[in-house]
mmCIF file of N, CA, C and O in Angstrom:
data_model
loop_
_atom_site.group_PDB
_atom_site.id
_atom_site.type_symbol
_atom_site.label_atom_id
_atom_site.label_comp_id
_atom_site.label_asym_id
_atom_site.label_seq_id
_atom_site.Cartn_x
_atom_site.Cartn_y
_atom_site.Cartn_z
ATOM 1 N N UNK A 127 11.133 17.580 0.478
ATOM 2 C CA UNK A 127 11.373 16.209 0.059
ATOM 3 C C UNK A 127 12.403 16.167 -1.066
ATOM 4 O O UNK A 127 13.194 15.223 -1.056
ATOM 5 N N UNK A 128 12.480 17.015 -1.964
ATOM 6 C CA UNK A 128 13.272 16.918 -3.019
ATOM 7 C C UNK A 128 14.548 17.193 -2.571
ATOM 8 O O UNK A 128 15.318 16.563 -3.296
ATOM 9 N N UNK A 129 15.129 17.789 -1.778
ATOM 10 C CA UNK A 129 16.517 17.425 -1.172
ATOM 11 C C UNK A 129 16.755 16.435 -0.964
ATOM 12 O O UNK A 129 17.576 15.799 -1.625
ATOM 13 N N UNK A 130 16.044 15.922 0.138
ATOM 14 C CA UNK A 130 16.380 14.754 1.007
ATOM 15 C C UNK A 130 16.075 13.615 -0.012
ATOM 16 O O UNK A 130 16.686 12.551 0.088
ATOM 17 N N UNK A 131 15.365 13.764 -0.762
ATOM 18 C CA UNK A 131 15.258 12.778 -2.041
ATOM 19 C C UNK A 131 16.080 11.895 -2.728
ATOM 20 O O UNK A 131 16.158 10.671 -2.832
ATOM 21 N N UNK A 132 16.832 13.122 -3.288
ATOM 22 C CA UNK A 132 17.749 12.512 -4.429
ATOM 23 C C UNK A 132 18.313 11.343 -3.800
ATOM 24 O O UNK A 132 18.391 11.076 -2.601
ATOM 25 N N UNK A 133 18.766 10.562 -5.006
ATOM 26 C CA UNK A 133 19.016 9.358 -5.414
ATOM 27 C C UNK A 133 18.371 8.467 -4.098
ATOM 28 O O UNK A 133 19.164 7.705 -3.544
ATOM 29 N N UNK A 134 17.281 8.513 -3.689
ATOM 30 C CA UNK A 134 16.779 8.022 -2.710
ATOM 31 C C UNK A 134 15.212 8.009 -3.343
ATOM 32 O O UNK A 134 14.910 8.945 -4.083
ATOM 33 N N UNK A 135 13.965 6.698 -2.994
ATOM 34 C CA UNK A 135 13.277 6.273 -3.398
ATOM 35 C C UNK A 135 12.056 6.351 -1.760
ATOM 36 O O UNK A 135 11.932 5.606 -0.787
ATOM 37 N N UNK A 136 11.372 7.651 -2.189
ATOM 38 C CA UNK A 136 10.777 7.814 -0.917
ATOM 39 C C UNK A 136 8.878 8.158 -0.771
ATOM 40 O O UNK A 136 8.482 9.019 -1.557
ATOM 41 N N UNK A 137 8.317 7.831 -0.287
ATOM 42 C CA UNK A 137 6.740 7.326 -0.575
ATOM 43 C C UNK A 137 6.585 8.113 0.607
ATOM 44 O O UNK A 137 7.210 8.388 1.631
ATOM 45 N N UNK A 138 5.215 8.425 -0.096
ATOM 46 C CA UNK A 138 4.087 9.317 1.055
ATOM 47 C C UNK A 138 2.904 8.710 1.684
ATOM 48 O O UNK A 138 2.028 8.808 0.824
ATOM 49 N N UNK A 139 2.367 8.091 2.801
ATOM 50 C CA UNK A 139 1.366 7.691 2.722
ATOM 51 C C UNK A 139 0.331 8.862 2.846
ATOM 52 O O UNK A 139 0.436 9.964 3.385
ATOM 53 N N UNK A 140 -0.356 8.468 2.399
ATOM 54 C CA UNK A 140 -2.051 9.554 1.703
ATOM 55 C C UNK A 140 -3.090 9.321 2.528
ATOM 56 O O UNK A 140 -3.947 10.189 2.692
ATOM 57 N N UNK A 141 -3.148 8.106 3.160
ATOM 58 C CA UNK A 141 -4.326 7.196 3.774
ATOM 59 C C UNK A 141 -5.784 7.328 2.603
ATOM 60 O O UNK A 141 -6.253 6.357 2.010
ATOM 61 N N UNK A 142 -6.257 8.638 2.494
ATOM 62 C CA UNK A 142 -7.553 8.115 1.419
ATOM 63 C C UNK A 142 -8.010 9.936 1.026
ATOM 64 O O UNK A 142 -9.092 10.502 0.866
ATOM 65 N N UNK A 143 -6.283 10.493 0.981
ATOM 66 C CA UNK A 143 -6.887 11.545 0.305
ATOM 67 C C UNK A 143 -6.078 12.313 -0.859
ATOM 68 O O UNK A 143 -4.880 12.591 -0.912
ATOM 69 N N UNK A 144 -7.044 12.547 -1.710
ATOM 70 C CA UNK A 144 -6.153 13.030 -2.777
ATOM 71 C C UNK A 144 -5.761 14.541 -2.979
ATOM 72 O O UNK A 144 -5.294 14.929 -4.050
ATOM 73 N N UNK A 145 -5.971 15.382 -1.898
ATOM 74 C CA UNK A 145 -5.165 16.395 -1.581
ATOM 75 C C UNK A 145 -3.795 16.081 -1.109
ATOM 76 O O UNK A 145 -2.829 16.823 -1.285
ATOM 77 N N UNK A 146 -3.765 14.901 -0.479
ATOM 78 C CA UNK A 146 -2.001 14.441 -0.181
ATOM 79 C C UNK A 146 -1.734 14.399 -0.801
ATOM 80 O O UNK A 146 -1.092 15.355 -1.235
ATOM 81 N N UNK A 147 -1.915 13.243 -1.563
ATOM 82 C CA UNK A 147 -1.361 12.956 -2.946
ATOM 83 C C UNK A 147 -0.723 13.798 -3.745
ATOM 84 O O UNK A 147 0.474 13.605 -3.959
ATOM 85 N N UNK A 148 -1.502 15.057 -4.429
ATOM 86 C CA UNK A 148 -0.793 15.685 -5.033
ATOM 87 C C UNK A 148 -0.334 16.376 -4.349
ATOM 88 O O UNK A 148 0.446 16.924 -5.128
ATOM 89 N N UNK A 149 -0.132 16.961 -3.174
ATOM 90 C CA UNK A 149 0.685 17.655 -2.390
ATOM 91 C C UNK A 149 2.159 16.809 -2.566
ATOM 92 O O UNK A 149 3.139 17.310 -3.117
ATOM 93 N N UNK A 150 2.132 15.604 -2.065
ATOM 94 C CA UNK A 150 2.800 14.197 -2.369
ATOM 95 C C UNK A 150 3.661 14.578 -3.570
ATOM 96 O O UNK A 150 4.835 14.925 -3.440
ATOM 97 N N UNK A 151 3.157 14.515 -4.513
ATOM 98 C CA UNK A 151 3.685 14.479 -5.801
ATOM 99 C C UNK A 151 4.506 16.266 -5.979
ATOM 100 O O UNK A 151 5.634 16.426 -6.445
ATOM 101 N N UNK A 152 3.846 17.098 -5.617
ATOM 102 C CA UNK A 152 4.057 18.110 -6.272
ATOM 103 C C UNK A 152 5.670 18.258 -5.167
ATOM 104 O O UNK A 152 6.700 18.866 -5.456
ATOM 105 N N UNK A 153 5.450 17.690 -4.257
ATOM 106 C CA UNK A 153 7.168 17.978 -3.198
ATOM 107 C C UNK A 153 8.249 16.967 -3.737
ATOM 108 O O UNK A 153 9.356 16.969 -3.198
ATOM 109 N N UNK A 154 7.954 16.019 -4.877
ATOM 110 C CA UNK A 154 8.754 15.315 -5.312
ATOM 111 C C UNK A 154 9.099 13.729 -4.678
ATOM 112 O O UNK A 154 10.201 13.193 -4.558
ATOM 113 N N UNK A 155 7.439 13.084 -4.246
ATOM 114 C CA UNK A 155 7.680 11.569 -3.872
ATOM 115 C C UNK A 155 8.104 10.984 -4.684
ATOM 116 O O UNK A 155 8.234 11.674 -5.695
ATOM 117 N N UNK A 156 8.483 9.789 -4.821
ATOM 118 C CA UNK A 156 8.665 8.811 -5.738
ATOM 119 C C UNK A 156 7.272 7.810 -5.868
ATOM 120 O O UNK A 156 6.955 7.168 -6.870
ATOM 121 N N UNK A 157 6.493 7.870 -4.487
ATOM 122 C CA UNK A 157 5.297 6.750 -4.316
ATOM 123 C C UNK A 157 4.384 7.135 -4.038
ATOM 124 O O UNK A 157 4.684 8.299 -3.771
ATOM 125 N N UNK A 158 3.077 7.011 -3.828
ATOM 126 C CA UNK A 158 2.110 7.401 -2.666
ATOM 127 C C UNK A 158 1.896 5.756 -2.490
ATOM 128 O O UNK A 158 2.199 4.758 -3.144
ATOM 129 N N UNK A 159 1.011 6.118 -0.887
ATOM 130 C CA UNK A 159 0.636 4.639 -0.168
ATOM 131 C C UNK A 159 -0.659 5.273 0.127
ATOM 132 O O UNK A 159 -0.900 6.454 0.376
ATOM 133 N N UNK A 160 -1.457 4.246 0.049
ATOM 134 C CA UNK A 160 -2.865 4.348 0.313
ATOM 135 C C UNK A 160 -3.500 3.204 1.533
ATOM 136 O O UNK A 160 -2.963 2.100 1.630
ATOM 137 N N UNK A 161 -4.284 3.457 2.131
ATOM 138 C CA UNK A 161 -4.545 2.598 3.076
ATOM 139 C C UNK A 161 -4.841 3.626 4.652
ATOM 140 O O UNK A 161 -4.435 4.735 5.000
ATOM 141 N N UNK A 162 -5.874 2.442 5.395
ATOM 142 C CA UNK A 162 -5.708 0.908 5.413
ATOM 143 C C UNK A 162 -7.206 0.907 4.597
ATOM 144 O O UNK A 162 -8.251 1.555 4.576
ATOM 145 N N UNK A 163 -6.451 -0.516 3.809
ATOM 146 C CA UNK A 163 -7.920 -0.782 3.352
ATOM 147 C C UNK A 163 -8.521 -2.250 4.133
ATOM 148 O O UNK A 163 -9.659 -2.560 3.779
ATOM 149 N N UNK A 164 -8.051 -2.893 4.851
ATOM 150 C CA UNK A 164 -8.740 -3.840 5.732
ATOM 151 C C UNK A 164 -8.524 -3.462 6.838
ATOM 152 O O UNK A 164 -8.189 -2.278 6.897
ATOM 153 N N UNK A 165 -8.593 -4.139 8.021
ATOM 154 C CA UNK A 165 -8.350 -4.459 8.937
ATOM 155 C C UNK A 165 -7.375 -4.433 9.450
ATOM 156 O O UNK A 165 -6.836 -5.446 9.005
ATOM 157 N N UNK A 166 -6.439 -3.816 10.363
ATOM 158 C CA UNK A 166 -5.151 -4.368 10.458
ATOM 159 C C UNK A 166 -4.286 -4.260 11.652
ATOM 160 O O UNK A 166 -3.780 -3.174 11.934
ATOM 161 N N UNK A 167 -4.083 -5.308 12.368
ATOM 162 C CA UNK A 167 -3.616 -5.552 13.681
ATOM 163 C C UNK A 167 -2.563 -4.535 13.503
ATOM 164 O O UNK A 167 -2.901 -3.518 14.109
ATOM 165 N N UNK A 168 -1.446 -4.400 12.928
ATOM 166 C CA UNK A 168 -0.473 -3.129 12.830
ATOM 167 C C UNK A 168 -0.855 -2.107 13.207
ATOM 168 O O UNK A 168 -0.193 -1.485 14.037
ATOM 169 N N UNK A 169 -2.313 -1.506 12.601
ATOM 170 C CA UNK A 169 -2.510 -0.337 13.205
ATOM 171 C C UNK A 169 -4.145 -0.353 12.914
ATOM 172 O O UNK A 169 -4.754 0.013 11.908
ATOM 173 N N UNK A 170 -4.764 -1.060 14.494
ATOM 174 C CA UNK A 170 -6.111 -0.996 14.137
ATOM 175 C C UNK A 170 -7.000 0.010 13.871
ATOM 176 O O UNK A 170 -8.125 -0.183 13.408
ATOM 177 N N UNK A 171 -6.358 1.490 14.253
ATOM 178 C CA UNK A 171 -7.355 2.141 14.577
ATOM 179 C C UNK A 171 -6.775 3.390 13.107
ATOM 180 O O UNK A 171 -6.595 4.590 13.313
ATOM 181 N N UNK A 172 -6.594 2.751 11.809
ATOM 182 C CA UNK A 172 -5.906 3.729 10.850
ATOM 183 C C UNK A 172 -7.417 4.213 9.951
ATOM 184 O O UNK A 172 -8.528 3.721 9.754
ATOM 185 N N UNK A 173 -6.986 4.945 9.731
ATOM 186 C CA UNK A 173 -8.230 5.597 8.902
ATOM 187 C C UNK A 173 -8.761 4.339 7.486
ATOM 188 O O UNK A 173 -8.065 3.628 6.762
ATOM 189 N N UNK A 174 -9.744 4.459 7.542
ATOM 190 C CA UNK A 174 -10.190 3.259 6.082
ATOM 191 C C UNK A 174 -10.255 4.226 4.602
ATOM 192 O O UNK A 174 -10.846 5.231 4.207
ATOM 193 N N UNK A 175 -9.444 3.421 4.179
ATOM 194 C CA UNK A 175 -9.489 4.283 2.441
ATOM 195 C C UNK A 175 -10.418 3.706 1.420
ATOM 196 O O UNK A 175 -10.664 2.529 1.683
ATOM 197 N N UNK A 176 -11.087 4.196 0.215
ATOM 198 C CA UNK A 176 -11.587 3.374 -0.603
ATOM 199 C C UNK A 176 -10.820 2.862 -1.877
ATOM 200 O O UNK A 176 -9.974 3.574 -2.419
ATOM 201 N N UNK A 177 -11.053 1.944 -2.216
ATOM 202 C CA UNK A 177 -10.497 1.494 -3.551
ATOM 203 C C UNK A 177 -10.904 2.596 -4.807
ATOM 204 O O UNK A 177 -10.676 2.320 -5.985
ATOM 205 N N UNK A 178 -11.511 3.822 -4.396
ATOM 206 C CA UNK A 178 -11.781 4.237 -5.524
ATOM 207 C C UNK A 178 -10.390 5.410 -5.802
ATOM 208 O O UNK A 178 -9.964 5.872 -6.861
ATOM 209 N N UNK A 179 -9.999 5.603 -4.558
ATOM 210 C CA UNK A 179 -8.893 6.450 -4.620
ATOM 211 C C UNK A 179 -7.528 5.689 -5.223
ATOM 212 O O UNK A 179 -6.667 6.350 -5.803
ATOM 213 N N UNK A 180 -7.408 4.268 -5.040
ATOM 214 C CA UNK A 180 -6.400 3.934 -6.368
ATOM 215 C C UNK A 180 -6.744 4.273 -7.933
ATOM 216 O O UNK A 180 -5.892 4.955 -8.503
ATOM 217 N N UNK A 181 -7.523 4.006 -8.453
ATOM 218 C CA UNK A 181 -8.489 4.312 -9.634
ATOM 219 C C UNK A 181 -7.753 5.293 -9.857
ATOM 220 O O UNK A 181 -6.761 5.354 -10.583
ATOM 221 N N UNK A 182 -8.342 6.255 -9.086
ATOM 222 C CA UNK A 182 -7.712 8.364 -8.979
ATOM 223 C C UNK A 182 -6.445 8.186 -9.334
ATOM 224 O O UNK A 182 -6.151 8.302 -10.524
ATOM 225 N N UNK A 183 -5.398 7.851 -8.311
ATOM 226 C CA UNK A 183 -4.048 8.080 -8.340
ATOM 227 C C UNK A 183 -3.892 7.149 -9.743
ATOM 228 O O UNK A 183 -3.671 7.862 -10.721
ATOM 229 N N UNK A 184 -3.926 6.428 -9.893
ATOM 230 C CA UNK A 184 -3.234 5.535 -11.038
ATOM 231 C C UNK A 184 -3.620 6.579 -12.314
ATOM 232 O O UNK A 184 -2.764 7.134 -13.004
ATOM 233 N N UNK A 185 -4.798 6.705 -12.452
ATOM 234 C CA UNK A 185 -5.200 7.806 -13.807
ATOM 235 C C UNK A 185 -4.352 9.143 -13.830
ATOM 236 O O UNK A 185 -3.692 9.544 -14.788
ATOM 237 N N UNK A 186 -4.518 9.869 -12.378
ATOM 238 C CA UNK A 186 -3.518 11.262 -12.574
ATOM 239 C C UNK A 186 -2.428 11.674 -12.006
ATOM 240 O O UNK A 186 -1.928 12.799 -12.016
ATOM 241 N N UNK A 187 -2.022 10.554 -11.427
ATOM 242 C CA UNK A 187 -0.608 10.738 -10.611
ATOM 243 C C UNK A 187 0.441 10.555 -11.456
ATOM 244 O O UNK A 187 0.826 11.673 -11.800
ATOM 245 N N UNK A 188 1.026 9.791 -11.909
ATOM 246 C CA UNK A 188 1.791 9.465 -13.056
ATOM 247 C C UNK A 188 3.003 9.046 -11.948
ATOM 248 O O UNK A 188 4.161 9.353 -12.227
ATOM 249 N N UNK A 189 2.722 8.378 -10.760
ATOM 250 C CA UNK A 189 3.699 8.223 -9.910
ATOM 251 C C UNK A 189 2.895 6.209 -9.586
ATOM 252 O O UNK A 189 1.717 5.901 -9.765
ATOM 253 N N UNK A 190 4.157 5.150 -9.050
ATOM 254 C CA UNK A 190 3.273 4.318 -8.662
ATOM 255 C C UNK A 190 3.099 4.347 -7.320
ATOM 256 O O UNK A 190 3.685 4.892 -6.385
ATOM 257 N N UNK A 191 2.025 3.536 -7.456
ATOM 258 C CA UNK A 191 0.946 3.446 -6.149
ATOM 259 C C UNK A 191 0.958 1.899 -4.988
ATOM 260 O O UNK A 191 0.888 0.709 -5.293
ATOM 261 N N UNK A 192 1.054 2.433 -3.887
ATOM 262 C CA UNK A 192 0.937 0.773 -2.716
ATOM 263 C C UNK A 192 -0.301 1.042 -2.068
ATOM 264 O O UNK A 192 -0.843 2.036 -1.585
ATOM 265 N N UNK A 193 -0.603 -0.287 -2.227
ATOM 266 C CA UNK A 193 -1.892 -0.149 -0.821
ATOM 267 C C UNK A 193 -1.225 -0.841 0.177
ATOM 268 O O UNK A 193 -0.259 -1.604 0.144
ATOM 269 N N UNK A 194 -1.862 -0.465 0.987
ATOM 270 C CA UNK A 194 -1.418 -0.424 2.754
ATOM 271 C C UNK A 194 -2.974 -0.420 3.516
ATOM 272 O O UNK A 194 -4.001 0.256 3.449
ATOM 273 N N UNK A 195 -2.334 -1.933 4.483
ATOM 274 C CA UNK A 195 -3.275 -1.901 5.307
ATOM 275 C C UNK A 195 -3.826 -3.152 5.427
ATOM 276 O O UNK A 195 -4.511 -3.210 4.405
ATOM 277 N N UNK A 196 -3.992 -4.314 6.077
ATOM 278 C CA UNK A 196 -4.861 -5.533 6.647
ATOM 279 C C UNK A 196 -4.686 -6.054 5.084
ATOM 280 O O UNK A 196 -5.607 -6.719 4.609
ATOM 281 N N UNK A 197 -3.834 -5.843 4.493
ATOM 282 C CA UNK A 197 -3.726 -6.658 2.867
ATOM 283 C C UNK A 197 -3.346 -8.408 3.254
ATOM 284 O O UNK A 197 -2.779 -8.735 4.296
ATOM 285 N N UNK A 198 -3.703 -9.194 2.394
ATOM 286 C CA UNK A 198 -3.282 -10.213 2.531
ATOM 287 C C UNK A 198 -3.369 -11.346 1.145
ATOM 288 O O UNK A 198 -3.589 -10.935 0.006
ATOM 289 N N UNK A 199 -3.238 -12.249 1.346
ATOM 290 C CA UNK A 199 -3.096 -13.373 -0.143
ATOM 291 C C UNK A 199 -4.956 -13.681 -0.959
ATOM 292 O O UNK A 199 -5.235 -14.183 -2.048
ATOM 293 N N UNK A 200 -5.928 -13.097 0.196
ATOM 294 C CA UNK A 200 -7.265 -13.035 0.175
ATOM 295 C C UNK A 200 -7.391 -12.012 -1.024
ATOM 296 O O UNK A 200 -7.609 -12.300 -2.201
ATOM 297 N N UNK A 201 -7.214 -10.793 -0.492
ATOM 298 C CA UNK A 201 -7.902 -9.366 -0.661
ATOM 299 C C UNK A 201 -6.741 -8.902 -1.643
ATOM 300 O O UNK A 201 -7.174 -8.204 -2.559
ATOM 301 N N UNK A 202 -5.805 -9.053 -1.663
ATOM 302 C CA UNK A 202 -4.680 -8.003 -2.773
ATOM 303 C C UNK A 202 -4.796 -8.209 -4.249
ATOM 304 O O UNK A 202 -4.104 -7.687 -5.123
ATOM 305 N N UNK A 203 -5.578 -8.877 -4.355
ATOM 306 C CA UNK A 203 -5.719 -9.156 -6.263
ATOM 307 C C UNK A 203 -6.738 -7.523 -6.283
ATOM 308 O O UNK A 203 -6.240 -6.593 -6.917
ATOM 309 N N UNK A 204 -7.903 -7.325 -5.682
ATOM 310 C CA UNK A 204 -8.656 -6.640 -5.837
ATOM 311 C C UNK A 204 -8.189 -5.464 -5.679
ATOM 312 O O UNK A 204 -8.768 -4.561 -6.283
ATOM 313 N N UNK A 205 -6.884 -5.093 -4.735
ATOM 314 C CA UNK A 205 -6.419 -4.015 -4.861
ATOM 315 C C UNK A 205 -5.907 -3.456 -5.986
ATOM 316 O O UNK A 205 -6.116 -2.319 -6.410
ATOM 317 N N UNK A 206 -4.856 -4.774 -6.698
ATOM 318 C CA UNK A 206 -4.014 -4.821 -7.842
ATOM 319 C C UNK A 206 -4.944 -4.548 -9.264
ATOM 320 O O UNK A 206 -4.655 -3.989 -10.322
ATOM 321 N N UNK A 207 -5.888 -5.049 -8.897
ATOM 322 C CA UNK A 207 -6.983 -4.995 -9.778
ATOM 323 C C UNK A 207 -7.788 -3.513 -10.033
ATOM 324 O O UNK A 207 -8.529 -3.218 -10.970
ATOM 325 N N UNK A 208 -7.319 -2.575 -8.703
ATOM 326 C CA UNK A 208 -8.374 -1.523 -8.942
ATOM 327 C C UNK A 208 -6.801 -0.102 -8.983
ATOM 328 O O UNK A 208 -7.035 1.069 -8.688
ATOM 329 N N UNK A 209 -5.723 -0.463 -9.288
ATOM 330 C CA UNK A 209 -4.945 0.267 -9.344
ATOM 331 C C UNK A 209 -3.453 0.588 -8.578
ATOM 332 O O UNK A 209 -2.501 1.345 -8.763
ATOM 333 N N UNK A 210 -3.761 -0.222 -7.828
ATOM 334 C CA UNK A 210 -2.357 -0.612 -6.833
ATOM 335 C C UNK A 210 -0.869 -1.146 -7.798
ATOM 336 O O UNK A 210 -0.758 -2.259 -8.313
ATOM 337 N N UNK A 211 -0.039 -0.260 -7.848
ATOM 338 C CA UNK A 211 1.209 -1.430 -8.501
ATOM 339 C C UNK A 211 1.795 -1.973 -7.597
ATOM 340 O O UNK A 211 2.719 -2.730 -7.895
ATOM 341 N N UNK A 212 1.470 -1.777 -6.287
ATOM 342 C CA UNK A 212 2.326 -2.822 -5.644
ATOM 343 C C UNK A 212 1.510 -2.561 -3.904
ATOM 344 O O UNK A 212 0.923 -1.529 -3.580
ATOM 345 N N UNK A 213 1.700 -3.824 -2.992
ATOM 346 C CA UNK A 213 1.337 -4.072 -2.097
ATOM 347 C C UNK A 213 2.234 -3.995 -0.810
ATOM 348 O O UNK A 213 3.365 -4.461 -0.948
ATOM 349 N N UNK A 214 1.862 -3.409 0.584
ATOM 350 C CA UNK A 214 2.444 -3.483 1.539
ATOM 351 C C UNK A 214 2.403 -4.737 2.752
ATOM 352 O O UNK A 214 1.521 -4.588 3.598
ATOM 353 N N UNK A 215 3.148 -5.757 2.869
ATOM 354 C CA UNK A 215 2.579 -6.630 3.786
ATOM 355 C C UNK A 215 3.234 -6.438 5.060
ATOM 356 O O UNK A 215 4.421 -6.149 5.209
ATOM 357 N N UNK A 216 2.133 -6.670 6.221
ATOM 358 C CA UNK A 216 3.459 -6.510 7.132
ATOM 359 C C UNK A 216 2.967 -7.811 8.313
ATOM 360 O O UNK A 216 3.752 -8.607 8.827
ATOM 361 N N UNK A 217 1.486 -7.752 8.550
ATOM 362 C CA UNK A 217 1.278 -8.518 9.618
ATOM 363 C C UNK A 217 0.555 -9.840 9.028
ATOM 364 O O UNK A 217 0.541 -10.758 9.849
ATOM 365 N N UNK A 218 0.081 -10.074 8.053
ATOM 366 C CA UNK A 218 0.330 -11.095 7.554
ATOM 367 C C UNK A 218 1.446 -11.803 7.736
ATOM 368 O O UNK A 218 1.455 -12.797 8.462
ATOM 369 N N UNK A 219 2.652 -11.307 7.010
ATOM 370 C CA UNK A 219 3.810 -12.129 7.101
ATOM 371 C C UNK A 219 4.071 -12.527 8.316
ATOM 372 O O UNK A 219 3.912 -13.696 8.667
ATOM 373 N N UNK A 220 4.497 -11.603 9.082
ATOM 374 C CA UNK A 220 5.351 -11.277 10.699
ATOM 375 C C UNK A 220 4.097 -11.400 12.042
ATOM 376 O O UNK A 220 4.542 -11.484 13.187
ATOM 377 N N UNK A 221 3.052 -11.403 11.903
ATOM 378 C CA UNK A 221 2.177 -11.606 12.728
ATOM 379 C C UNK A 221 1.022 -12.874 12.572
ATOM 380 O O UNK A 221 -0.134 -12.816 12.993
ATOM 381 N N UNK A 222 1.484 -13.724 12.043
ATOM 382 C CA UNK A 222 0.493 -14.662 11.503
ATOM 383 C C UNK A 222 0.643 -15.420 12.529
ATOM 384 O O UNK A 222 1.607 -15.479 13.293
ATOM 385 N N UNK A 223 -0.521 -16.120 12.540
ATOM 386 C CA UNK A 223 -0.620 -17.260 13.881
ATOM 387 C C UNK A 223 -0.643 -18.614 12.939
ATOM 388 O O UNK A 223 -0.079 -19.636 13.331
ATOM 389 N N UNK A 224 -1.064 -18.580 12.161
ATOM 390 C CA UNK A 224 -1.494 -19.884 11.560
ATOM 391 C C UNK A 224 0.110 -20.620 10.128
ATOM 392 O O UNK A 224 0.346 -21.720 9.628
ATOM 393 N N UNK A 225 0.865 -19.019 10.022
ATOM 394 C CA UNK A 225 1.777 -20.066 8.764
ATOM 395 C C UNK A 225 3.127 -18.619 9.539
ATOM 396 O O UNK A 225 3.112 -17.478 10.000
ATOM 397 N N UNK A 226 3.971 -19.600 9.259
ATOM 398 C CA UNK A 226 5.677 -18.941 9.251
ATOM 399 C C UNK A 226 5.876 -17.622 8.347
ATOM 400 O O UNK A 226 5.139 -17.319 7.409
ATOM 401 N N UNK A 227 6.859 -16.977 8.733
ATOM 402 C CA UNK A 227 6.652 -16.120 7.687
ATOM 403 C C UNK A 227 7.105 -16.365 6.376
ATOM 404 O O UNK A 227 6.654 -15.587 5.536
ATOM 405 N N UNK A 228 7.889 -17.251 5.968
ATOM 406 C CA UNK A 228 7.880 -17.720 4.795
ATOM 407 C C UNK A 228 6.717 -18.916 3.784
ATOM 408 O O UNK A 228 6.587 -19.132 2.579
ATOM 409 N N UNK A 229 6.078 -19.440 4.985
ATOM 410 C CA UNK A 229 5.209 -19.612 4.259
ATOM 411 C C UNK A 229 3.710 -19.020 3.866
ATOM 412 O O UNK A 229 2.839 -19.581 3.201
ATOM 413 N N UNK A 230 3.679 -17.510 4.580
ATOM 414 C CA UNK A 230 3.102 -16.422 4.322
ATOM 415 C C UNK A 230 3.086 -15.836 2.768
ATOM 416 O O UNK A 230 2.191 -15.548 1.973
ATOM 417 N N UNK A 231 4.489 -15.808 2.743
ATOM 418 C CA UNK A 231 4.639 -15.382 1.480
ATOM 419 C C UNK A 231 4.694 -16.243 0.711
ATOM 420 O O UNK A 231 4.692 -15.649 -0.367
ATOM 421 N N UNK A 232 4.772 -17.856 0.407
ATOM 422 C CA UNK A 232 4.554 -18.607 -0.584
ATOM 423 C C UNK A 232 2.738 -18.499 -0.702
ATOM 424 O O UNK A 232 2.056 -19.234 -1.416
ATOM 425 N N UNK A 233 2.360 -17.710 -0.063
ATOM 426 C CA UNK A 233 0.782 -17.978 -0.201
ATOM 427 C C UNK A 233 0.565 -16.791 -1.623
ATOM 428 O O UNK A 233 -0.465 -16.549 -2.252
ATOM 429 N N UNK A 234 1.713 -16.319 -1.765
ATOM 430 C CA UNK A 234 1.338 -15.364 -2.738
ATOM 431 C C UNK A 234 1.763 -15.847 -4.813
ATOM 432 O O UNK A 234 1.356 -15.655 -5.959
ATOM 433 N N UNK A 235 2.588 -16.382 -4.197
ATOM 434 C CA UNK A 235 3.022 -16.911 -5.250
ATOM 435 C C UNK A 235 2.211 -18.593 -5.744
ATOM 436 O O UNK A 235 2.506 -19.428 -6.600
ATOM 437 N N UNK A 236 1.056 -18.500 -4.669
ATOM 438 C CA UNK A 236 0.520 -19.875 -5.934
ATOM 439 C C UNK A 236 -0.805 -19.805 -6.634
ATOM 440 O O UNK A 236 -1.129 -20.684 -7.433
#
């Protein structure tokens, strides 16, 4: 990773283990991704992570952290809340039946 790295901004997903992680870290990510932590039409059948493994990474990674997975304008405070610096959306936005994808994302901002 650290070749292909440089000046490039590149994330590992972990799904819910912290042997990746620092494997992750020690090859020179810039991110780890964690997930899925809901549900998620993208990829129903992804392994389920716990919120306790943000906790983990945020305390000893010294790298930031995404959750990934069935996230939405519901559930992502609690992620953000348990150690996530930042969130992955994908089928919320782009797969929603009920709002556009822009007004997907104004659901986040009110």
């Amino acid at each position: 990773i650290k070749k292909r790295a440089k000046n490039k901004f590149l994330g590992v997903t972990c799904h819910n283990s912290k042997r990746l992680a620092k494997k992750a870290k020690a090859m020179g990510a810039s991110y780890v991704a964690f997930g899925s932590f809901h549900k998620s039409k993208l990829k129903p059948n992804a392994k389920k992570a716990n919120t306790k493994i943000l906790t983990w990474a945020k305390k000893k990674l010294d790298l930031p952290v995404v959750a990934i997975g069935g996230v939405n304008n519901k559930n992502y405070k609690n992620l953000i809340n348990k150690g996530a610096n930042y969130i992955a959306l994908s089928s919320f936005i782009w797969n929603n039946k009920k709002l556009k994808p822009w007004d997907a994302i104004r659901k986040f901002n009110q």
